[in-house]
PDB file of C-alpha atoms in Angstrom:
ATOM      1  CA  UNK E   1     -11.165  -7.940  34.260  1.00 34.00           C
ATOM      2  CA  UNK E   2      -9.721  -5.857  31.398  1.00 41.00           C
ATOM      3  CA  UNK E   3     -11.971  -3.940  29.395  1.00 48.00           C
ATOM      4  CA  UNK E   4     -12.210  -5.862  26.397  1.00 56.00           C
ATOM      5  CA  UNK E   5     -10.969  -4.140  23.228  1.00 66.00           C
ATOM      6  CA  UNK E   6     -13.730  -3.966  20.117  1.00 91.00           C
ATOM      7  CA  UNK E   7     -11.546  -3.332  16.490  1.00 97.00           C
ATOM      8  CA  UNK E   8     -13.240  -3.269  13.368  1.00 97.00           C
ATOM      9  CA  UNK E   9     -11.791  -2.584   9.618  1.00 98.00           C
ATOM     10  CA  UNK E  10     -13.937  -1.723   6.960  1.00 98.00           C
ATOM     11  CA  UNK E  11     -12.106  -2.373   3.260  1.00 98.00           C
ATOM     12  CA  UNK E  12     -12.636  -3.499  -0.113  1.00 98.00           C
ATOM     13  CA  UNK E  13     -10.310  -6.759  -1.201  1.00 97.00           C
ATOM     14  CA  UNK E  14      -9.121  -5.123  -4.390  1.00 97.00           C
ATOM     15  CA  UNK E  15      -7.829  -1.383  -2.306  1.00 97.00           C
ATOM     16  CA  UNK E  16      -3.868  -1.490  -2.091  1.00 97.00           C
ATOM     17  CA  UNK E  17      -4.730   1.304   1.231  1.00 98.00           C
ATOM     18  CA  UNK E  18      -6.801  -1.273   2.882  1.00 98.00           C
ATOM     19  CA  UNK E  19      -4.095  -3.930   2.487  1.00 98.00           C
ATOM     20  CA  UNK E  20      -1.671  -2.079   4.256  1.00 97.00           C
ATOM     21  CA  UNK E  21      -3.857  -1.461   7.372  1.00 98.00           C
ATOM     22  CA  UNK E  22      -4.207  -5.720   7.276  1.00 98.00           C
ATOM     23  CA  UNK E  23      -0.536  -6.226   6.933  1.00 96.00           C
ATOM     24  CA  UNK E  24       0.232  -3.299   9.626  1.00 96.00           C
ATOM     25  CA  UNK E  25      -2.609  -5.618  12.035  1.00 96.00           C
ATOM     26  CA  UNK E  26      -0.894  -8.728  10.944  1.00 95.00           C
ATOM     27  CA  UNK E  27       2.218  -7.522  11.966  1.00 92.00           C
ATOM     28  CA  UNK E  28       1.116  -6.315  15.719  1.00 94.00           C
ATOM     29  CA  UNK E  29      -0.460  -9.565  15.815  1.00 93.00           C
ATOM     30  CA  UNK E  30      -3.719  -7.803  16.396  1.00 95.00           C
ATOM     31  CA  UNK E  31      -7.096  -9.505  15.880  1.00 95.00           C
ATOM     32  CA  UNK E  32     -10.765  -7.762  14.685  1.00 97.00           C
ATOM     33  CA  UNK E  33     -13.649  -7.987  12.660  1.00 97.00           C
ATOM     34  CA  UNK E  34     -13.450  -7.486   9.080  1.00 97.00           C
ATOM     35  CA  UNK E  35     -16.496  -5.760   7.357  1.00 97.00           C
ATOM     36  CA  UNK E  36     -16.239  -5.819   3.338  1.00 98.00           C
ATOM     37  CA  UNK E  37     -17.424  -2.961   1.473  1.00 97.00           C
ATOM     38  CA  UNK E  38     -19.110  -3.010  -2.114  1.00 96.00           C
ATOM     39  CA  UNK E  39     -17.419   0.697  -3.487  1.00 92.00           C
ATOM     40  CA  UNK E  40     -19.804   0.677  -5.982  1.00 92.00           C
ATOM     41  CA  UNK E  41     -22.879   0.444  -3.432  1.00 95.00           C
ATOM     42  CA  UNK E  42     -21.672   2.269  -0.341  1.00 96.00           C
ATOM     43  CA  UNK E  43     -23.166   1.058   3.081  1.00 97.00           C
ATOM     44  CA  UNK E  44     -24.985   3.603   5.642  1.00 97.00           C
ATOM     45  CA  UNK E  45     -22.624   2.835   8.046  1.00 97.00           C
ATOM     46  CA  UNK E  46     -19.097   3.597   5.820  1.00 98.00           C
ATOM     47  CA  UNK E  47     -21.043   7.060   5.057  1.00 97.00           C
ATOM     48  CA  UNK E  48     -21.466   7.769   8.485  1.00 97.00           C
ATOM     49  CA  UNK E  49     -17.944   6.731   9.706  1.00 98.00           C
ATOM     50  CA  UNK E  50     -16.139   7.923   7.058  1.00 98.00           C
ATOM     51  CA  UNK E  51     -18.444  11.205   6.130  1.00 97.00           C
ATOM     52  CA  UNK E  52     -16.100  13.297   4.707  1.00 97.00           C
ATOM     53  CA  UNK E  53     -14.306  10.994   1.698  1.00 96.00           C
ATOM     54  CA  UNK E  54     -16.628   7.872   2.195  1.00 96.00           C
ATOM     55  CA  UNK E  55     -13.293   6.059   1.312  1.00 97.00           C
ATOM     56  CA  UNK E  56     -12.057   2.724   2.501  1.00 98.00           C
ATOM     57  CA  UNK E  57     -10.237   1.642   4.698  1.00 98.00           C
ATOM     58  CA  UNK E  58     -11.630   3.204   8.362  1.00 98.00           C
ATOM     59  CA  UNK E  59     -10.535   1.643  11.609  1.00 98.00           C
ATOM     60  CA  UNK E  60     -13.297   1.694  14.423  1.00 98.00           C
ATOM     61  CA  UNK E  61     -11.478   1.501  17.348  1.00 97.00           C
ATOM     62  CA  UNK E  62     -13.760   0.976  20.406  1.00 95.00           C
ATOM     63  CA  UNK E  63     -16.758   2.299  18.526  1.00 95.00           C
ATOM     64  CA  UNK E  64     -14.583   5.419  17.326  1.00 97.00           C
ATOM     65  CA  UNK E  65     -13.741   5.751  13.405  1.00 98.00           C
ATOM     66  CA  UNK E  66     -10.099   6.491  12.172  1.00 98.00           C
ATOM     67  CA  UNK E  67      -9.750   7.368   8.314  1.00 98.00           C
ATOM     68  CA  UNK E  68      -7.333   7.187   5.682  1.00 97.00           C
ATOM     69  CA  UNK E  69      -4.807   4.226   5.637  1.00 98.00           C
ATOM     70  CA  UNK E  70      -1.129   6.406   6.977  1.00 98.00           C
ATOM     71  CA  UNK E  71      -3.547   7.592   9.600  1.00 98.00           C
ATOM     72  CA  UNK E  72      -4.265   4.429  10.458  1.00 98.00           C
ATOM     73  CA  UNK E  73      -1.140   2.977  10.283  1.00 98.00           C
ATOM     74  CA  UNK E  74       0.221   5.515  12.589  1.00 97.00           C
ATOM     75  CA  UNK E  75      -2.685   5.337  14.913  1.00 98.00           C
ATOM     76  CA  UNK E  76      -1.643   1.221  15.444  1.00 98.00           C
ATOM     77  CA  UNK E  77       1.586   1.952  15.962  1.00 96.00           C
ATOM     78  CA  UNK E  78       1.170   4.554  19.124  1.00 96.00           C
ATOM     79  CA  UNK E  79      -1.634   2.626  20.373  1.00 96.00           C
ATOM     80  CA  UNK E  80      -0.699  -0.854  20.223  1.00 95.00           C
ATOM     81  CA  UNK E  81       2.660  -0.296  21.795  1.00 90.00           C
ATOM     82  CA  UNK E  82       3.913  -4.189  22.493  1.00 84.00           C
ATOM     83  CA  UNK E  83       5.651  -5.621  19.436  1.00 81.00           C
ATOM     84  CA  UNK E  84       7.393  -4.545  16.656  1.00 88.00           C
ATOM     85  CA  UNK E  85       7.651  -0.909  15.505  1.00 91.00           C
ATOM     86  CA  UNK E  86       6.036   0.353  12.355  1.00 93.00           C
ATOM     87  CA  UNK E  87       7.868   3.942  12.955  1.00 93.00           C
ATOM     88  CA  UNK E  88      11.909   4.262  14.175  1.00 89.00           C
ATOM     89  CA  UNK E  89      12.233   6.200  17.652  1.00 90.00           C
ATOM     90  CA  UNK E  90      14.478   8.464  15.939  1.00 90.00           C
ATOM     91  CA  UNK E  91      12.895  11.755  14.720  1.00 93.00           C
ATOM     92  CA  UNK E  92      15.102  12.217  12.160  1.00 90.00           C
ATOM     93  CA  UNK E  93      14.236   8.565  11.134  1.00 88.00           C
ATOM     94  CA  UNK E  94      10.615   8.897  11.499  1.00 92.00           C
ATOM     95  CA  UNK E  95      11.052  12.081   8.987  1.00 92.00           C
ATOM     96  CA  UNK E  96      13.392  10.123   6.445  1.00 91.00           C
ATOM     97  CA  UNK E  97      10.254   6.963   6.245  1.00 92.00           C
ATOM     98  CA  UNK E  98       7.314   9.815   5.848  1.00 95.00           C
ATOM     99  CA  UNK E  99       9.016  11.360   2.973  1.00 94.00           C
ATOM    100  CA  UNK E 100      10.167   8.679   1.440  1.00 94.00           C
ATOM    101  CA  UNK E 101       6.221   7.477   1.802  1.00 96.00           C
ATOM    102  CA  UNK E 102       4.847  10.623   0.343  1.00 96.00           C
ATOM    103  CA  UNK E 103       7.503   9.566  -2.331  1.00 96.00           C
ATOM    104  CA  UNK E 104       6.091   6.137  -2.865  1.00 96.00           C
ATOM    105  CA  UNK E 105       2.340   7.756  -3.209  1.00 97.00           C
ATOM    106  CA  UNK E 106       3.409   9.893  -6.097  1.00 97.00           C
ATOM    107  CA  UNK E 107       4.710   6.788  -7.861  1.00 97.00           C
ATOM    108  CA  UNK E 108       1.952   4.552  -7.487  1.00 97.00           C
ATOM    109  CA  UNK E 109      -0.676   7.930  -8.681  1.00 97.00           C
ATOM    110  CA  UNK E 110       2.018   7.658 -11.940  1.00 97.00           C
ATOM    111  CA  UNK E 111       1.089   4.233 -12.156  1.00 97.00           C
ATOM    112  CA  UNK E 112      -2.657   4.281 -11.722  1.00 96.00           C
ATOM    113  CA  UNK E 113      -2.953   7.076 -14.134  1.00 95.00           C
ATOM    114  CA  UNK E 114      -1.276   4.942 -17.065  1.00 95.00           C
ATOM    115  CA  UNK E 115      -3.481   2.028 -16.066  1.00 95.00           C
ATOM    116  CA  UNK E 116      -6.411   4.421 -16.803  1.00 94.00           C
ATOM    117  CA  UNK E 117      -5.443   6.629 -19.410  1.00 91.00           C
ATOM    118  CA  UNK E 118      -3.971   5.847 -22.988  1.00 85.00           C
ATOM    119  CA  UNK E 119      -2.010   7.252 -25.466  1.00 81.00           C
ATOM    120  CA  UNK E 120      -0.118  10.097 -25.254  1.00 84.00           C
ATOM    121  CA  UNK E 121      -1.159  10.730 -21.437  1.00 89.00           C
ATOM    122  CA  UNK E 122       0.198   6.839 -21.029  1.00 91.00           C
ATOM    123  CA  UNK E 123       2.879   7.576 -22.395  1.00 92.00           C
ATOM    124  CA  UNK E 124       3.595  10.565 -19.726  1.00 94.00           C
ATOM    125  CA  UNK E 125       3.125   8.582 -16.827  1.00 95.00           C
ATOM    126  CA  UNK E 126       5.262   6.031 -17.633  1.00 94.00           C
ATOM    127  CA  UNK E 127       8.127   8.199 -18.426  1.00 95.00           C
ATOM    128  CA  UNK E 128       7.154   9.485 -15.020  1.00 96.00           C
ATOM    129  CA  UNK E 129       6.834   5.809 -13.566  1.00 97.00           C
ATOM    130  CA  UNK E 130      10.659   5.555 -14.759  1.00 96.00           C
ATOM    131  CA  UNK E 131      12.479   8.498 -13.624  1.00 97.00           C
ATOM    132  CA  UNK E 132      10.529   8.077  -9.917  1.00 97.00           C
ATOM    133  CA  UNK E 133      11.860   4.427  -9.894  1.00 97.00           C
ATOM    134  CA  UNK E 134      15.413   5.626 -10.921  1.00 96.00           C
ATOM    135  CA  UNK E 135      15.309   8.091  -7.860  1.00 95.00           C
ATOM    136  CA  UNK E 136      14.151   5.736  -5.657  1.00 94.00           C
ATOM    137  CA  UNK E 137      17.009   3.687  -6.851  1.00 93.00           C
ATOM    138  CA  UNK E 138      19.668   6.536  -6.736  1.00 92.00           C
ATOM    139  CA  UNK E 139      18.267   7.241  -2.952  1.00 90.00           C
ATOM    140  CA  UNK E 140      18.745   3.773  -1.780  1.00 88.00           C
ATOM    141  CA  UNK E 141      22.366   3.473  -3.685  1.00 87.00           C
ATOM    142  CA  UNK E 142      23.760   6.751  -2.105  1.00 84.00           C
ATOM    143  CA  UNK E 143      22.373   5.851   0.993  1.00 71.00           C
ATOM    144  CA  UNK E 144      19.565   8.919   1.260  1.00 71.00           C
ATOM    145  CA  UNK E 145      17.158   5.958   2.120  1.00 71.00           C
ATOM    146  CA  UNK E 146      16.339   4.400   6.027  1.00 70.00           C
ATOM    147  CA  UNK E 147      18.681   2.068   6.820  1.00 58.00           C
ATOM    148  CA  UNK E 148      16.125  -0.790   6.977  1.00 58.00           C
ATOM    149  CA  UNK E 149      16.093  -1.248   3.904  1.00 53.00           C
ATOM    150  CA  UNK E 150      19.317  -3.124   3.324  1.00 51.00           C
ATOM    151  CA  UNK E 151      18.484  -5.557   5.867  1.00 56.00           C
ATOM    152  CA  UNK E 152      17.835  -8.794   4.603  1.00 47.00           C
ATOM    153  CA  UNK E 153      14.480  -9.498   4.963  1.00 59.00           C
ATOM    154  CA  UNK E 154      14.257 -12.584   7.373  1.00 58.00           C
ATOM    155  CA  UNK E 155      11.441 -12.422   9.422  1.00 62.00           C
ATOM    156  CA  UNK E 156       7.794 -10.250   9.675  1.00 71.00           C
ATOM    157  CA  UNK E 157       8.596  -7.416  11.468  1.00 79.00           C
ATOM    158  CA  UNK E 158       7.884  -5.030   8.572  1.00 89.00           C
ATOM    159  CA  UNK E 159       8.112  -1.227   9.006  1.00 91.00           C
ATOM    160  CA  UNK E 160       6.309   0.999   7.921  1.00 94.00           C
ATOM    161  CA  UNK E 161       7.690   1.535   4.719  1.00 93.00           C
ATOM    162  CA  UNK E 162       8.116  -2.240   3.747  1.00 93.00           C
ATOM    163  CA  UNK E 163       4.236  -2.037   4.351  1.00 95.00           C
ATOM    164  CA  UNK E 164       3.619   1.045   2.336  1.00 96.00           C
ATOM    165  CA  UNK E 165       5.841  -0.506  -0.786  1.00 94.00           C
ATOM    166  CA  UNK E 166       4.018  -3.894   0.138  1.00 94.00           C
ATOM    167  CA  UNK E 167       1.011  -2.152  -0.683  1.00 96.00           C
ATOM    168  CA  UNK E 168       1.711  -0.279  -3.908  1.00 96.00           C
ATOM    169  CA  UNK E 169       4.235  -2.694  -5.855  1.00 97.00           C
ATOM    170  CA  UNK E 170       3.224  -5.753  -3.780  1.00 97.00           C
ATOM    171  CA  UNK E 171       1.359  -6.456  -6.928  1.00 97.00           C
ATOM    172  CA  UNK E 172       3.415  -5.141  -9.871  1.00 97.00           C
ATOM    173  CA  UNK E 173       3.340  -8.342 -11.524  1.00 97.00           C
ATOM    174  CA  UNK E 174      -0.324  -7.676 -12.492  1.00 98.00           C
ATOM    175  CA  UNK E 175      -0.047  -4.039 -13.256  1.00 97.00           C
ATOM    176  CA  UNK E 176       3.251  -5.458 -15.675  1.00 97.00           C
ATOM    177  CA  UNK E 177       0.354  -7.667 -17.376  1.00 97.00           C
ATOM    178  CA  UNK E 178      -2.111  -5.255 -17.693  1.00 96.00           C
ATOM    179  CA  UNK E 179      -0.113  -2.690 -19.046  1.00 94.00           C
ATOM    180  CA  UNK E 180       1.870  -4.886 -20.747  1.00 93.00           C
ATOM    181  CA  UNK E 181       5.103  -3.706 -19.814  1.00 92.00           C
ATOM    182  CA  UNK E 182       8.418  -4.002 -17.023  1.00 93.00           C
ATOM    183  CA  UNK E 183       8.046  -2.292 -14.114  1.00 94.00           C
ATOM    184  CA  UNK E 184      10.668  -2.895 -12.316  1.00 95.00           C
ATOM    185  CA  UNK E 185      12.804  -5.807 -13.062  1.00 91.00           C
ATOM    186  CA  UNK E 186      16.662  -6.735 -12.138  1.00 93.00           C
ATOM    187  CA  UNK E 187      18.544  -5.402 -14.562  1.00 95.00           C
ATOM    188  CA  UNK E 188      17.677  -1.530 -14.081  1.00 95.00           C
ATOM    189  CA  UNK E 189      16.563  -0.949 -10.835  1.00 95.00           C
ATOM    190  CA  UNK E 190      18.371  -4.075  -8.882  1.00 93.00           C
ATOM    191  CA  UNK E 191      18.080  -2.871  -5.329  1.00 91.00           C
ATOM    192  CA  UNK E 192      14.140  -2.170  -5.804  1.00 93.00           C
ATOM    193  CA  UNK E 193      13.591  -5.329  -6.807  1.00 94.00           C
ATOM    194  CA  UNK E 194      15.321  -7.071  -4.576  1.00 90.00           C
ATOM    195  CA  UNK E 195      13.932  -5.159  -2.390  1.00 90.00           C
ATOM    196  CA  UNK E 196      10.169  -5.816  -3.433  1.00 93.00           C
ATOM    197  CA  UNK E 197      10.783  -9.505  -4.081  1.00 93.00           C
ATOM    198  CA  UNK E 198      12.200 -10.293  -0.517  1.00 90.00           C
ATOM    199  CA  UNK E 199       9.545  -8.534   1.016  1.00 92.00           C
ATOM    200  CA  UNK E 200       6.303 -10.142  -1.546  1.00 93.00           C
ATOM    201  CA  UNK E 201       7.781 -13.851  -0.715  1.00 92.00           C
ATOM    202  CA  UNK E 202       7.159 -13.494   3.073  1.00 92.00           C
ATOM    203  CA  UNK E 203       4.235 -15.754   4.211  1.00 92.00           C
ATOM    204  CA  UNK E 204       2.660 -12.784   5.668  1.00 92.00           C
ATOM    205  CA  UNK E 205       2.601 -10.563   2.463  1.00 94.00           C
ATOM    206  CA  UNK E 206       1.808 -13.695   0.176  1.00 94.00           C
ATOM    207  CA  UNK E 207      -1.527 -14.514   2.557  1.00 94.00           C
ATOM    208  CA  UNK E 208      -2.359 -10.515   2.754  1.00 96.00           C
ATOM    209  CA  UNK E 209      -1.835  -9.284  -0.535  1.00 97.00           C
ATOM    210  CA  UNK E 210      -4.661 -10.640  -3.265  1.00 96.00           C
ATOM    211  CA  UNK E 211      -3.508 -13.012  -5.743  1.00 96.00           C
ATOM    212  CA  UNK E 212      -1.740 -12.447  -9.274  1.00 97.00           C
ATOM    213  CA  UNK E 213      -5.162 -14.672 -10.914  1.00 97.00           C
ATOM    214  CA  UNK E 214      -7.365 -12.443  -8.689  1.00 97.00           C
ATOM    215  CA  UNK E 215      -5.818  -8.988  -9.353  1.00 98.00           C
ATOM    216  CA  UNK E 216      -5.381  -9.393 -13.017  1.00 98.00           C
ATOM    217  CA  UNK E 217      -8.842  -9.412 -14.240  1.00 98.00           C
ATOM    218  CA  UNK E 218      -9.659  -6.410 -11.618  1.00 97.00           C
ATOM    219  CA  UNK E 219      -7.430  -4.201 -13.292  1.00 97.00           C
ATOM    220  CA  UNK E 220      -8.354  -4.728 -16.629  1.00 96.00           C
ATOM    221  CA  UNK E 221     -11.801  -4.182 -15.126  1.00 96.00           C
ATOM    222  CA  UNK E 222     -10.964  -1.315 -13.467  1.00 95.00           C
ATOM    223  CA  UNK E 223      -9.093   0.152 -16.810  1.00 95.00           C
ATOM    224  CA  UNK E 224     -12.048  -0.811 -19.226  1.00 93.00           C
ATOM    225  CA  UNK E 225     -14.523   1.635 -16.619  1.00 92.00           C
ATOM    226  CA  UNK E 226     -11.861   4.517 -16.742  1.00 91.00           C
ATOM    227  CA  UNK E 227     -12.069   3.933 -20.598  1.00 88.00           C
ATOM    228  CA  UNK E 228     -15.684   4.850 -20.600  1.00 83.00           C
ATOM    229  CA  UNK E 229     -16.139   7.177 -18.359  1.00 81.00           C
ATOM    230  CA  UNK E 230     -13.345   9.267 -20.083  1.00 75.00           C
ATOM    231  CA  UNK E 231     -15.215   8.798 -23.190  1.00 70.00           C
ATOM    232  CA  UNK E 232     -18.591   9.760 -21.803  1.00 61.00           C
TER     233      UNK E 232
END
């Protein structure tokens, strides 16, 4: 009889990095135990598996811990080799999706620091918001992008980078309402959200990704406590 395999995911519902590593399981079709973790009240056990950024999320894989969420994602992929592919074969490929990833990152920091910061500072990152969503646009107009992307999204074999963008404008609608302005809309960056949209109505993202009445009052929540620590 097969050894049987033991996989465990410590996250916090509100963490965009956690959500990936679900969506990235959900995709493989891979089943484990889900252990919810209060950020705010750290367990023993995240400390000790997670030691040096006591972050969320960490995979325990057959009582070994695997940190931060690319990591992670990566780790599935070579691991759990049957189904679909998070990475292409192709180096080259591969190399295009990282960077373009690393890309996404810097965006979504842009974003969280307007959520968190006002005024002039606000006004900074969402100048930077907009020229990294114009490049992103350019890149996937003159073709600089992965091909996957102009694929119409039909079915749940997400990549890699549908996951990562899943993850970090999965829920733009809220951070649009929070901040009270367009992210990304039709009209100026068309194949992003087209992009985003096909991918956000699959069944998978819609049951992985919190929801829009959830989300909302957790970053305002989230903003108010950046407020007053800044002011402290």
């Amino acid at each position: 009889m097969a050894e049987e395999i033991k996989l465990r995911v410590h996250g916090a519902w509100p963490s965009p990095y956690y959500h990936r590593v679900k969506l990235a399981l959900k995709v493989k079709g891979i089943d484990y135990e889900y252990v919810e973790e209060d950020l705010r009240n750290k367990s023993q056990l995240l400390l000790q598996i997670n030691p040096v950024h006591k972050k969320v999320p960490v995979l325990v894989h057959n009582g070994k811990p695997i940190a931060e969420s690319l990591v992670i994602l990566e780790y599935i992929d070579e691991t759990w080799k049957d189904g679909p592919k998070l990475l292409p074969q192709d180096p080259y490929n591969r190399a295009q999706v990282r960077f373009w990833v690393s890309f996404l990152q810097q965006l979504f920091d842009a974003i969280v620091l307007a959520l968190t910061t006002d005024a002039e500072a606000q006004e900074k990152s969402l100048k930077e918001v907009t020229e990294k969503l114009n490049v992103l646009e350019d890149g996937m107009k003159n073709n600089s992008f992965p091909d996957h992307w102009n694929q119409i999204v039909e079915s749940e074999n997400l990549g890699l980078l549908d996951i990562v963008i899943c993850s970090m404008l999965g829920n733009y609608k809220a951070f649009e309402e929070v901040l009270g302005i367009k992210l990304i809309d039709l009209d100026t960056t068309p194949l992003v959200f087209s992009w985003v949209k096909a991918l956000i109505d699959l069944p998978l993202v819609k049951q992985t990704l919190p929801p829009y009445e959830k989300y909302v009052p957790f970053l305002k929540y989230f903003r108010q406590v950046a407020f007053k620590s800044s002011k402290a």
